[in-house]
mmCIF file of C-alpha atoms in Angstrom:
data_model
loop_
_atom_site.group_PDB
_atom_site.id
_atom_site.type_symbol
_atom_site.label_atom_id
_atom_site.label_comp_id
_atom_site.label_asym_id
_atom_site.label_seq_id
_atom_site.Cartn_x
_atom_site.Cartn_y
_atom_site.Cartn_z
ATOM 1 C CA UNK A 790 -27.532 46.613 -114.717
ATOM 2 C CA UNK A 791 -25.275 42.923 -114.933
ATOM 3 C CA UNK A 792 -25.176 42.128 -111.101
ATOM 4 C CA UNK A 793 -23.189 38.810 -111.565
ATOM 5 C CA UNK A 794 -20.267 40.828 -109.825
ATOM 6 C CA UNK A 795 -22.715 39.877 -106.645
ATOM 7 C CA UNK A 796 -20.343 36.187 -106.813
ATOM 8 C CA UNK A 797 -16.763 37.487 -106.211
ATOM 9 C CA UNK A 798 -17.735 39.957 -103.684
ATOM 10 C CA UNK A 799 -15.917 39.600 -99.948
ATOM 11 C CA UNK A 800 -19.913 39.333 -98.344
ATOM 12 C CA UNK A 801 -20.252 35.633 -99.813
ATOM 13 C CA UNK A 802 -18.209 34.415 -97.253
ATOM 14 C CA UNK A 803 -19.526 36.278 -94.602
ATOM 15 C CA UNK A 804 -23.223 36.612 -92.699
ATOM 16 C CA UNK A 805 -24.934 38.741 -93.803
ATOM 17 C CA UNK A 806 -25.610 40.521 -90.319
ATOM 18 C CA UNK A 807 -22.054 42.376 -90.803
ATOM 19 C CA UNK A 808 -22.889 44.424 -93.759
ATOM 20 C CA UNK A 809 -26.195 45.946 -91.662
ATOM 21 C CA UNK A 810 -24.939 47.006 -88.679
ATOM 22 C CA UNK A 811 -26.328 48.365 -85.524
ATOM 23 C CA UNK A 812 -23.577 50.998 -84.364
ATOM 24 C CA UNK A 813 -20.421 52.233 -86.225
ATOM 25 C CA UNK A 814 -18.115 49.575 -84.426
ATOM 26 C CA UNK A 815 -20.161 47.382 -86.669
ATOM 27 C CA UNK A 816 -19.937 49.594 -89.530
ATOM 28 C CA UNK A 817 -16.168 49.827 -89.259
ATOM 29 C CA UNK A 818 -15.875 45.781 -89.464
ATOM 30 C CA UNK A 819 -18.062 45.678 -92.539
ATOM 31 C CA UNK A 820 -15.847 48.432 -94.284
ATOM 32 C CA UNK A 821 -12.134 46.515 -93.308
ATOM 33 C CA UNK A 822 -13.742 43.258 -95.297
ATOM 34 C CA UNK A 823 -14.826 45.806 -97.953
ATOM 35 C CA UNK A 824 -11.611 47.387 -98.782
ATOM 36 C CA UNK A 825 -9.652 43.727 -99.669
ATOM 37 C CA UNK A 826 -12.731 42.986 -101.906
ATOM 38 C CA UNK A 827 -11.943 42.579 -105.486
ATOM 39 C CA UNK A 828 -15.694 44.242 -106.900
ATOM 40 C CA UNK A 829 -15.504 47.169 -103.753
ATOM 41 C CA UNK A 830 -16.602 49.565 -107.001
ATOM 42 C CA UNK A 831 -19.538 47.606 -108.771
ATOM 43 C CA UNK A 832 -21.071 47.158 -105.291
ATOM 44 C CA UNK A 833 -21.552 51.033 -104.766
ATOM 45 C CA UNK A 834 -21.560 51.450 -108.228
ATOM 46 C CA UNK A 835 -24.853 49.118 -107.471
ATOM 47 C CA UNK A 836 -25.974 50.788 -104.170
ATOM 48 C CA UNK A 837 -25.855 54.152 -105.901
ATOM 49 C CA UNK A 838 -27.911 53.176 -108.761
ATOM 50 C CA UNK A 839 -30.221 51.427 -107.377
ATOM 51 C CA UNK A 840 -30.682 53.733 -104.240
ATOM 52 C CA UNK A 841 -30.470 51.022 -101.476
ATOM 53 C CA UNK A 842 -30.228 52.661 -97.667
ATOM 54 C CA UNK A 843 -29.322 50.528 -95.891
ATOM 55 C CA UNK A 844 -26.061 48.816 -94.914
ATOM 56 C CA UNK A 845 -22.763 48.896 -95.979
ATOM 57 C CA UNK A 846 -21.916 48.594 -99.512
ATOM 58 C CA UNK A 847 -18.893 49.662 -101.530
ATOM 59 C CA UNK A 848 -17.487 50.518 -98.378
ATOM 60 C CA UNK A 849 -18.922 53.002 -97.674
ATOM 61 C CA UNK A 850 -22.076 53.849 -94.907
ATOM 62 C CA UNK A 851 -25.863 54.706 -95.363
ATOM 63 C CA UNK A 852 -24.646 58.122 -94.526
ATOM 64 C CA UNK A 853 -21.151 58.274 -96.839
ATOM 65 C CA UNK A 854 -23.378 56.782 -99.545
ATOM 66 C CA UNK A 855 -26.312 59.960 -98.812
ATOM 67 C CA UNK A 856 -23.397 62.309 -98.960
ATOM 68 C CA UNK A 857 -21.907 61.366 -102.146
ATOM 69 C CA UNK A 858 -25.703 60.824 -104.089
ATOM 70 C CA UNK A 859 -26.587 64.735 -103.179
ATOM 71 C CA UNK A 860 -22.935 66.236 -103.961
ATOM 72 C CA UNK A 861 -23.714 64.269 -107.707
ATOM 73 C CA UNK A 862 -26.713 66.054 -107.559
ATOM 74 C CA UNK A 863 -25.280 69.231 -106.694
#
């Protein structure tokens, strides 16, 4: 998968710690940044394809991505 989209993410301007929060409030802060990102869909697809288990990717939490993968498998 081509990863050139990563250079255009809003997360490039932020501390990586924001996208690997330890609580729900941190997840919401990261998701808000993702909402304004031009490459949100590519980011989410990358996380799903690579089964990334930690952090907020493409505006989705770890739990949301696990749910998406389970639904796709069903």
